[in-house]
C-alpha atoms as one frame of an Amber mdcrd trajectory, in Angstrom:
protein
   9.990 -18.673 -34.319   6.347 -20.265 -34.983   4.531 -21.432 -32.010   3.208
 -25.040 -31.580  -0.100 -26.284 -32.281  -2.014 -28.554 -29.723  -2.535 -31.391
 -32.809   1.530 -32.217 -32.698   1.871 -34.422 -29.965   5.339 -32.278 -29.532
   3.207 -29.300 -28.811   5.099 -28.309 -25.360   8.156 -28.845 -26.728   7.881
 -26.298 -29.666   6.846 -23.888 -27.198   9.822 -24.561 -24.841  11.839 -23.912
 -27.852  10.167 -20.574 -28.849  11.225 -19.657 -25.910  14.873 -20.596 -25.568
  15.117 -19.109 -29.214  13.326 -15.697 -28.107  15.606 -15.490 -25.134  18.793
 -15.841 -27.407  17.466 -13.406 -30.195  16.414 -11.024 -27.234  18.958 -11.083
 -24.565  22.475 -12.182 -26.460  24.269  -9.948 -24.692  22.236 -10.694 -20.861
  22.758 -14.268 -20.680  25.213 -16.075 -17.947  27.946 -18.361 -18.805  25.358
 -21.209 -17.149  22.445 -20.073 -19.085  24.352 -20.040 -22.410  25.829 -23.540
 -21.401  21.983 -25.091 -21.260  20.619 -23.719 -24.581  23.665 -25.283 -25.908
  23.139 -28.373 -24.343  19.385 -28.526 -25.083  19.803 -28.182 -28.694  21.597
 -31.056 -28.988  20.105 -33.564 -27.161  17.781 -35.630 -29.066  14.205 -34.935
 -29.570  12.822 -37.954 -26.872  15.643 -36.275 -24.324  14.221 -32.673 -24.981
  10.721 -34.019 -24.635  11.573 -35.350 -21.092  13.190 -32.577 -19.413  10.625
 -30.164 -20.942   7.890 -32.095 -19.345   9.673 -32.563 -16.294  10.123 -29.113
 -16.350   6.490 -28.455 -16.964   5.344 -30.245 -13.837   5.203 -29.907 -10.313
   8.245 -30.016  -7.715  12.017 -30.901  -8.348  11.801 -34.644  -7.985  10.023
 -37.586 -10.010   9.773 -41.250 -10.027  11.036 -42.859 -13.100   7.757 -45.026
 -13.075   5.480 -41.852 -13.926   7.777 -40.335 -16.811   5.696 -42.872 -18.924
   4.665 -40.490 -22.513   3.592 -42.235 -25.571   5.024 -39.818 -27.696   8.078
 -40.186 -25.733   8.743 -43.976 -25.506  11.357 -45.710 -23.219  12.239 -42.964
 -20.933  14.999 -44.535 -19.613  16.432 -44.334 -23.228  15.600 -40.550 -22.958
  16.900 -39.734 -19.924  20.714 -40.577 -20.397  21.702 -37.822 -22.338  20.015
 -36.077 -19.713  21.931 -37.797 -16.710  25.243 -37.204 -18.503  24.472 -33.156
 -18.366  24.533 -31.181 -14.927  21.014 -30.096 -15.517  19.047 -33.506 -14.445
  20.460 -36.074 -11.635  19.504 -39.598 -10.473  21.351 -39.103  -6.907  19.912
 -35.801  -5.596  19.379 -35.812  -2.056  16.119 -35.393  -0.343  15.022 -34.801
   2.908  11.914 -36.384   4.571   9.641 -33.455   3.054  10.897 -33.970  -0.372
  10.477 -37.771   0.228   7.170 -37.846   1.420   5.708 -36.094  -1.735   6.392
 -38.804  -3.735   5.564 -41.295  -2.027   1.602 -42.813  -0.844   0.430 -42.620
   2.626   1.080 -46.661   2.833   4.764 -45.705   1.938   5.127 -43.062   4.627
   3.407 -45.336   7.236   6.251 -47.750   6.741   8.563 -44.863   7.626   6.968
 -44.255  10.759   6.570 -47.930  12.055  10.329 -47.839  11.222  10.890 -45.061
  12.962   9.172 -46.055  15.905   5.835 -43.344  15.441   2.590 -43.888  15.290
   0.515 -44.253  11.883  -1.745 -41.255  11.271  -3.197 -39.058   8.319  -0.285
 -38.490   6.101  -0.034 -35.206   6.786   0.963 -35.504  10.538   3.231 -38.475
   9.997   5.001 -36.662   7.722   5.162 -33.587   9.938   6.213 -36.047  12.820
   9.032 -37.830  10.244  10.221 -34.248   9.488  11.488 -33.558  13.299  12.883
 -37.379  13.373  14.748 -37.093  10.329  16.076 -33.182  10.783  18.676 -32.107
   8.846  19.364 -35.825   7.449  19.163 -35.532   3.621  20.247 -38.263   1.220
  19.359 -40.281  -2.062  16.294 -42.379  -2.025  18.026 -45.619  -2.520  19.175
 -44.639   1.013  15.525 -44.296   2.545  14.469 -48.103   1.556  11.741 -47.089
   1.076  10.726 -47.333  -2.894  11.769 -49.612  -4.877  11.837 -47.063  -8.344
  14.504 -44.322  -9.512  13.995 -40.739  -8.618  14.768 -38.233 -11.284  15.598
 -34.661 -10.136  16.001 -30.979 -12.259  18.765 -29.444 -10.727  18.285 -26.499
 -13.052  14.764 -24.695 -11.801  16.568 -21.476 -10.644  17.640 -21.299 -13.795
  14.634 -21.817 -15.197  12.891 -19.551 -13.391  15.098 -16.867 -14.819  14.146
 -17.983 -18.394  10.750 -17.611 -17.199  11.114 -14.319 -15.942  12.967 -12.986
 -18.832  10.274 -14.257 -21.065   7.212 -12.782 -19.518   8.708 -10.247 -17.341
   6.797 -11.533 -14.414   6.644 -14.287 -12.268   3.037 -14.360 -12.048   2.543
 -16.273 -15.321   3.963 -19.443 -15.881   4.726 -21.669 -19.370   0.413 -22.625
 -19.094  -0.043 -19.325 -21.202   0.776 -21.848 -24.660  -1.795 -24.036 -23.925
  -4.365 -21.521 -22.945  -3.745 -18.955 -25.650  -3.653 -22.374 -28.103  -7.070
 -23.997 -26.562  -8.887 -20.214 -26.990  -9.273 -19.986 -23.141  -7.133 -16.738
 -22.897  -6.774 -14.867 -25.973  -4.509 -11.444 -26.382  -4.541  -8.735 -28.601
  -1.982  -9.041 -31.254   0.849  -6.146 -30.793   3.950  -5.691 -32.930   7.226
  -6.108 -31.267  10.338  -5.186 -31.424  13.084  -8.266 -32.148  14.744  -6.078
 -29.378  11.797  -5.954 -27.482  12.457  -7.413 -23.497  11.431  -5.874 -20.064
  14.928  -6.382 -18.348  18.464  -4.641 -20.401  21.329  -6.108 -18.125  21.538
  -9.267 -15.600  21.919  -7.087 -12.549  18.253  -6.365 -13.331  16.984  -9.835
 -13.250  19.472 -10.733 -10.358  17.537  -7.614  -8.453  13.776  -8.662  -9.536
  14.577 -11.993  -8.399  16.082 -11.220  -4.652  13.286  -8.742  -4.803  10.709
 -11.667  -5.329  12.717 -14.079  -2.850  12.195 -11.405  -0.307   8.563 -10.794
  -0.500   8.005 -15.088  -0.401  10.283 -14.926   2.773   7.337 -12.812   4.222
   4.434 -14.520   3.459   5.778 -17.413   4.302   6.122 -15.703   7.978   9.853
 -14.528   8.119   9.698 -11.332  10.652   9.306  -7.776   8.677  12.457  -6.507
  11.192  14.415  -9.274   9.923  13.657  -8.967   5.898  14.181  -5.508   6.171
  18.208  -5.671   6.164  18.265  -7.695   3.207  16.059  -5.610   0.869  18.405
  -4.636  -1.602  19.901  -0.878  -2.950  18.836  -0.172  -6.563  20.649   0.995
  -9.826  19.127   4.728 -10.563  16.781   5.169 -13.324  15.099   1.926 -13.030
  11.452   3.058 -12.310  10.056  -0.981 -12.954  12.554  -2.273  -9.946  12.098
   0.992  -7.929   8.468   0.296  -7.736   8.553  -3.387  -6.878  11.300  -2.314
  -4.058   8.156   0.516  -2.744   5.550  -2.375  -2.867   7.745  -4.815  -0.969
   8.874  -2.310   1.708   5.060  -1.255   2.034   4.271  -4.840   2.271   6.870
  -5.191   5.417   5.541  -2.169   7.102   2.036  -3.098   7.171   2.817  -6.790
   8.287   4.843  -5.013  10.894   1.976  -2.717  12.146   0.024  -5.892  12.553
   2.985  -7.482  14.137   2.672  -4.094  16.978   6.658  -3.811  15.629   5.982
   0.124  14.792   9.795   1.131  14.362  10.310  -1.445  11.899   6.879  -0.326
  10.344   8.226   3.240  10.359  11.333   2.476   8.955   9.965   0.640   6.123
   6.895   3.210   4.972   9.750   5.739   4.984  12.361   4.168   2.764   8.721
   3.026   0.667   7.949   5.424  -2.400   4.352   3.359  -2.473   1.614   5.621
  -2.507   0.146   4.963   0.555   3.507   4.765   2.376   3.758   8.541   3.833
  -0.007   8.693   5.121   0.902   4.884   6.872   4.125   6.753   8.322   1.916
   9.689   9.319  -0.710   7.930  11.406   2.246   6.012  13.424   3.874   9.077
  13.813   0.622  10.463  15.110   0.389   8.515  18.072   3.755   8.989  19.768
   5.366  11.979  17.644   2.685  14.299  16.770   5.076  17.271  16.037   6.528
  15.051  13.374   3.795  13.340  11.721   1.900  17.695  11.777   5.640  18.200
   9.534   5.292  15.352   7.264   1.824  16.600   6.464   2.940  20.100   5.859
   5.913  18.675   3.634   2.843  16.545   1.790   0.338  19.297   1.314   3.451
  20.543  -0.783   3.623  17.830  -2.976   0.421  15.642  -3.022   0.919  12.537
  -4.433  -2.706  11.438  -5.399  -6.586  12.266  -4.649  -6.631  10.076  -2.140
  -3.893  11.760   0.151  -5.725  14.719  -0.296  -8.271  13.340   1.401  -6.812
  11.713   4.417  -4.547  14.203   4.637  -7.755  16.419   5.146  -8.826  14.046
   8.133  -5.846  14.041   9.505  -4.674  17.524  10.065  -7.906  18.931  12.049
  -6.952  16.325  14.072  -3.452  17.328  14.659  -4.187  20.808  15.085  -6.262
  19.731  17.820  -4.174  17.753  19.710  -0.914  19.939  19.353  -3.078  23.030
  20.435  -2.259  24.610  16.965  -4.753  26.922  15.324  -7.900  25.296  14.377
  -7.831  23.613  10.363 -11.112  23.519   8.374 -12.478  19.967   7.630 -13.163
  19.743   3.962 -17.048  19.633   3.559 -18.415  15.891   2.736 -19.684  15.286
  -0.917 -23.189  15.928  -1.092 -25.504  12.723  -1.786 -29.190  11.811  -1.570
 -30.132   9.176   0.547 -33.000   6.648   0.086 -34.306   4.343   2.811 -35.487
   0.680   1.374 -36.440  -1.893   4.084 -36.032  -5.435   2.507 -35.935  -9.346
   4.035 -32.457 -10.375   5.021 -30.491 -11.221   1.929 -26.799 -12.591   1.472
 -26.966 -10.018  -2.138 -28.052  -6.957  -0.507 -27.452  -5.341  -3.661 -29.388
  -7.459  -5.777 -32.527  -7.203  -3.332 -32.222  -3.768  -3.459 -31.892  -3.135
  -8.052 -35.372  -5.619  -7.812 -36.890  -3.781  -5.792 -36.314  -0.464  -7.918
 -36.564  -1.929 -11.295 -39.839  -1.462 -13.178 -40.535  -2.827 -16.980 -39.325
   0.105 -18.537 -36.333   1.237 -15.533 -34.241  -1.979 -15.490 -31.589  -1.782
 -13.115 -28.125  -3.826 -13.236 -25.580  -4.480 -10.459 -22.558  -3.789 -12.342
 -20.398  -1.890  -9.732 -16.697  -1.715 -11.321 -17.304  -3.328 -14.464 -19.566
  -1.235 -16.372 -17.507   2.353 -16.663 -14.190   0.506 -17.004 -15.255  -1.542
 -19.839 -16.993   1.558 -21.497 -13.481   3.141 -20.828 -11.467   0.327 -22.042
 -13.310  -0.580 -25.586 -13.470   3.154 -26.506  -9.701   3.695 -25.639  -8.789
   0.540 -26.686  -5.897   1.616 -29.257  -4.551   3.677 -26.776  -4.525   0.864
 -24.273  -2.300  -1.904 -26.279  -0.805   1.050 -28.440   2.838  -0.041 -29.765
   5.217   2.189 -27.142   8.564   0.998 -26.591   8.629  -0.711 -23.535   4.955
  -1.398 -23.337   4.879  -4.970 -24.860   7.559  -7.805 -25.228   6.180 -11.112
 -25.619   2.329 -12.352 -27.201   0.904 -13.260 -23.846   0.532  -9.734 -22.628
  -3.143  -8.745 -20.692  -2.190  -5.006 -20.822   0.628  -2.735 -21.094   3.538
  -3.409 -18.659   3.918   0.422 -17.915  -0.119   1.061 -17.400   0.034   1.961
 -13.606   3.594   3.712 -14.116   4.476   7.175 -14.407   3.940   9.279 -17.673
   1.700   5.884 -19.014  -0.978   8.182 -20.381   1.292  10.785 -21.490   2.885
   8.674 -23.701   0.052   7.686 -25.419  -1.566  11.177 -25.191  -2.546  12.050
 -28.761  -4.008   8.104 -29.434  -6.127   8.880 -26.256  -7.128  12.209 -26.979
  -8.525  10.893 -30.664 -10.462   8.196 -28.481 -12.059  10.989 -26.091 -12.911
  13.002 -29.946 -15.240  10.406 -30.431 -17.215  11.333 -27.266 -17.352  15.295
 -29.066 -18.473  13.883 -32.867 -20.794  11.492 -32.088 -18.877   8.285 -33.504
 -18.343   6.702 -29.737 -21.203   4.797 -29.616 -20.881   2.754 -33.153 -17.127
   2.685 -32.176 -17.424   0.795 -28.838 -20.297  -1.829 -30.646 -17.540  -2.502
 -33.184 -14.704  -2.887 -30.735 -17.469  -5.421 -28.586 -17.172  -7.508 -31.551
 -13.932  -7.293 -32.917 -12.299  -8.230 -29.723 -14.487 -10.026 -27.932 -12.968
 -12.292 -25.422  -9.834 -11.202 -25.732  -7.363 -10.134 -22.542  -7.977  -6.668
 -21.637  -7.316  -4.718 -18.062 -10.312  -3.047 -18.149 -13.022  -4.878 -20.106
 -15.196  -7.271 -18.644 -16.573  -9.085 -21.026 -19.565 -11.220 -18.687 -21.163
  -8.082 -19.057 -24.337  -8.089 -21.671 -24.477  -6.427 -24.976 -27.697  -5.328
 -23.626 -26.517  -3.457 -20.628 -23.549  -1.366 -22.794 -26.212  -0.714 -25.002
 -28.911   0.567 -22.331 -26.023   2.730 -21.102 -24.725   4.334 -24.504 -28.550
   5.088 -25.295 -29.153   6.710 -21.497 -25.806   8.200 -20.351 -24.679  11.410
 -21.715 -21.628  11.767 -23.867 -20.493  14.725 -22.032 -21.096  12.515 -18.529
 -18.444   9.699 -19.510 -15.701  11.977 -20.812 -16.028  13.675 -16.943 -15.570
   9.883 -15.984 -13.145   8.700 -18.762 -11.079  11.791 -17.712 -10.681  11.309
 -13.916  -9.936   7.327 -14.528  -6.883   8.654 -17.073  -5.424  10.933 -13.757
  -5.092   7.342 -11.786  -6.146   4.599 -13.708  -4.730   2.151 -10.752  -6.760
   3.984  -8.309  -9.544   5.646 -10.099 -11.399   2.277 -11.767 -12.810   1.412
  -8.132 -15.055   3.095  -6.404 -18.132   3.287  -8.373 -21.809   2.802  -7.191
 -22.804  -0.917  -7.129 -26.265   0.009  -9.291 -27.400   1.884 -12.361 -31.220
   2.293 -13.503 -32.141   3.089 -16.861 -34.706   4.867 -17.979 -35.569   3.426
 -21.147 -38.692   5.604 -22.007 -36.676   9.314 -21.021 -33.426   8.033 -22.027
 -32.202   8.703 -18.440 -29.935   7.062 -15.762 -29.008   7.435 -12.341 -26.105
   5.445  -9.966 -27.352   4.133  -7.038 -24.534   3.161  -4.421 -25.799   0.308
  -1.952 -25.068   0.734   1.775 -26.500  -2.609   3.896 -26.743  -2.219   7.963
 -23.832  -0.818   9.223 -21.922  -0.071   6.221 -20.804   3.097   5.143 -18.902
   5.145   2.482 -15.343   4.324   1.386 -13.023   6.684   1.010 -13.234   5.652
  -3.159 -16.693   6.116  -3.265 -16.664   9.200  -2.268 -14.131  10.494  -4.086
 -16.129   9.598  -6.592 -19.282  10.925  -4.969 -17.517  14.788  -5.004 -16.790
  13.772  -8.969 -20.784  13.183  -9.705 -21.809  16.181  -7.804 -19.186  18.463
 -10.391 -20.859  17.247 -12.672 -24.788  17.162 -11.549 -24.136  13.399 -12.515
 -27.638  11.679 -11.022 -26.609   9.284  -7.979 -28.516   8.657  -4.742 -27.261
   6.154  -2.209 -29.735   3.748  -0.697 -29.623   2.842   2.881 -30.858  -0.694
   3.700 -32.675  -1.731   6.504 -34.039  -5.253   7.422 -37.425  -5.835   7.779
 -37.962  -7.290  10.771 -41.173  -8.627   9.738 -40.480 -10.301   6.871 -37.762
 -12.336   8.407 -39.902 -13.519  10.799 -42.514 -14.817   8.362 -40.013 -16.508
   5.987
């Protein structure tokens, strides 16, 4: 199954085809009696007719004029499209409502719609919002509308398609552009060996369920009310951890629309039925304004079983607070991570952060606003073996930016003895050459935690000044929550390039203050007498009113 090349002028269609032939090879025994039916059909319609739908299928929307299916490598499209037109995947006499209509047609065309209609001509936009309430609920071919004198051509396949999509990439975030990128160098990926059995999804009900699951959460943004959504999310199969977590991330996602929505029952409901991290300390602080004997349970039932760092820490927060208000004995706060603070009065700047690291910097101390990027990318070309290490399940088609199980359960555990040789390097010495080499060897290509706009310069100022012993402490705490742990660092580091030093200075402008991240992290420097100040910033009055 070789991919296509950009020279062949067939290019898209090779790559629709490596797909259709992965999907059989991979999912024989998945497939629906209507998804069977169209690889049959595609293969044997001829090449011009493939061609067609594929770019049909490429593009935009449902609907096209004949007119604009003009391809040189093609030729007569009309020729094309009657193979097409005699299967039930393509029609010539799909109906369309005024919406549907409008998109195809120019803003002269839709003005003749509304003189006809008796409205007045405006912007497109509002004619076509004032056609839509004229014409409601009247849908019907466009040789009906007389209102363009061309065919329209309609897919009457995309669910389907959409399915093929999903059971390619395991997503619906990336779409059939990934060819032409990965071909044109834009987006390169590291090369992983899979499986012929290799696929993220081993019976139909799972697709069926990622796909209601997906319907749901475009129901909400598009405005639907959390109270009603919340009857339709669907029960899942056990022992699906993939689906169980996209079910907790939608049913978090309807909670917190519904707090902002003042619905709190529905929001209650939700966060409870939600195995998303953040879902029990949500359900806590609703609980805590009407049932405070509940919500002090539900943090007695989570002390027992903490789920991450950072419900340890609200949960710290919270409880004095309880205790208070309940009348209960009195609960110790935990004690705030000590940090130095600098003062450093500069003229009003949008980049508060970059006024402060020039104002710092000397000729031999540069400093570099690298905030998330520069730890993580450390992290991620050291460990990067580990990372795109061949674990069943991990990896199942070549377009792949990371691991699909890298913020699930046991992800690290499964790749423990490949990431404990990575951390040996940080013991023997070898890191440093190791990480240079990786730089090179894989430059550019996808990676979840390399950022590769970052200078060879700066890795190499901090491999000189940081301590080995310094970034296993880091590299360790990112491996106990990757998803949580890779934010939160200081916006600055200094080198000292003479003493071979460094120190992390966190940025705080007027009236900013501390995350809850950053000072989780804050607690982890201080373990580790890990240098860090934090520099308060204060406008000079006086230069502002001289520039």
């Amino acid at each position: 199954m070789a991919r296509a090349v950009l020279d062949d002028p067939f290019y898209y269609l090779a790559n629709f085809t490596f797909v259709l032939d992965w999907l059989s090879a991979r999912y024989d025994d998945v497939l629906r009696p209507d998804e069977r039916a169209f690889i049959q059909d595609f293969a044997h319609w001829p090449t011009p007719s493939q061609a067609l739908f594929v770019r049909m299928a490429m593009r935009k929307g449902d609907h096209f004029r004949l007119e604009k299916l003009a391809y040189e490598e093609i030729g007569d499209s009309r020729a094309a499209l009657a193979p097409l037109l005699a299967s039930p995947w393509v029609t010539d006499a799909a109906p369309l409502d005024i919406r549907a209509l409008a998109r195809l047609l120019s803003k002269d065309d839709v003005a003749a719609l509304a003189r006809r209609a008796g409205l007045p001509v405006k912007a497109k936009a509002l004619m076509v919002e004032a056609l839509a309430v004229h014409y409601e609920g009247i849908e019907q071919p466009i040789h009906a509308w007389h209102v363009l004198d061309d065919e329209v051509i309609s897919l009457t396949c995309t669910a389907l398609l959409e399915r093929f999509r999903l059971m390619f990439f395991g997503n619906l975030r990336q779409t059939w552009s990934e060819f032409v990128l990965a071909e044109l160098g834009i987006n390169q990926f590291e090369p992983v060996e899979l499986s012929g059995s290799a696929r993220p999804f081993q019976q139909a009900e799972d697709i069926d369920l990622y796909m209601a699951l997906s319907a749901l959460r475009d129901r909400l943004e598009e405005g639907e009310a959390p109270r009603d959504l919340l009857a339709d999310v669907p029960a899942l199969p056990e022992n699906n951890a993939w689906l169980e977590a996209r079910r907790d991330r939608l049913l978090y996602a309807l909670g917190r629309q519904a707090e902002r929505g003042r619905d709190t029952e529905t929001a209650r409901v939700a966060f409870k039925h939600s195995g998303a991290l953040d879902a029990r300390m949500r359900r806590i602080r609703l609980l805590e304004k009407s049932h405070p004997e509940d919500a002090w349970a539900l943090c007695e039932a989570a002390l027992k079983a903490i789920e991450s760092e950072a419900e340890a820490q609200q949960l710290a927060r919270v409880r004095p607070r309880l205790a208070r208000k309940l009348g209960y004995a009195p609960v110790e706060a935990i004690a705030a991570p000590t940090v130095s603070w600098i003062t450093l009065s500069l003229a009003k700047t949008s980049q508060v952060e970059l006024g402060v690291a020039e104002a710092l910097a000397t000729p031999t101390a540069p400093v570099h606003y690298v905030e998330n990027a520069l730890f993580t990318t450390l992290f991620g070309l050291l460990c990067w073996e580990a990372i795109f290490a061949p674990v069943p399940g991990a990896f199942f088609h070549p377009f792949h930016r990371g691991p699909a199980d890298l913020y699930r359960p046991g992800f690290v555990a499964r790749r423990a003895q490949v990431f404990e040789r990575a951390l040996a390097r940080l013991e023997d010495g070898t890191y440093r050459t190791h990480i240079l080499e990786t730089l090179k060897a894989k430059a550019g290509r996808q990676s979840p935690f390399v950022v590769w706009g970052l200078s060879r310069d700066i890795l190499e100022q901090a491999l000189d000044c940081i301590p080995a012993a310094h970034l296993r402490a880091l590299f360790t705490r990112l491996l106990k929550d990757l998803k949580a742990n890779r934010a939160g660092f200081p916006d600055l580091i200094q080198f000292d390039l003479e003493r071979q030093s460094y120190r992390l200075i966190e940025v705080k402008g007027p009236g900013d203050r501390l995350q809850d991240n950053q000072k989780r992290w804050l607690g982890e420097f201080e373990r580790h007498a890990m240098p860090v100040v934090a520099c308060q910033v204060v406008w000079d009055d006086a230069c502002e009113a001289t520039s």
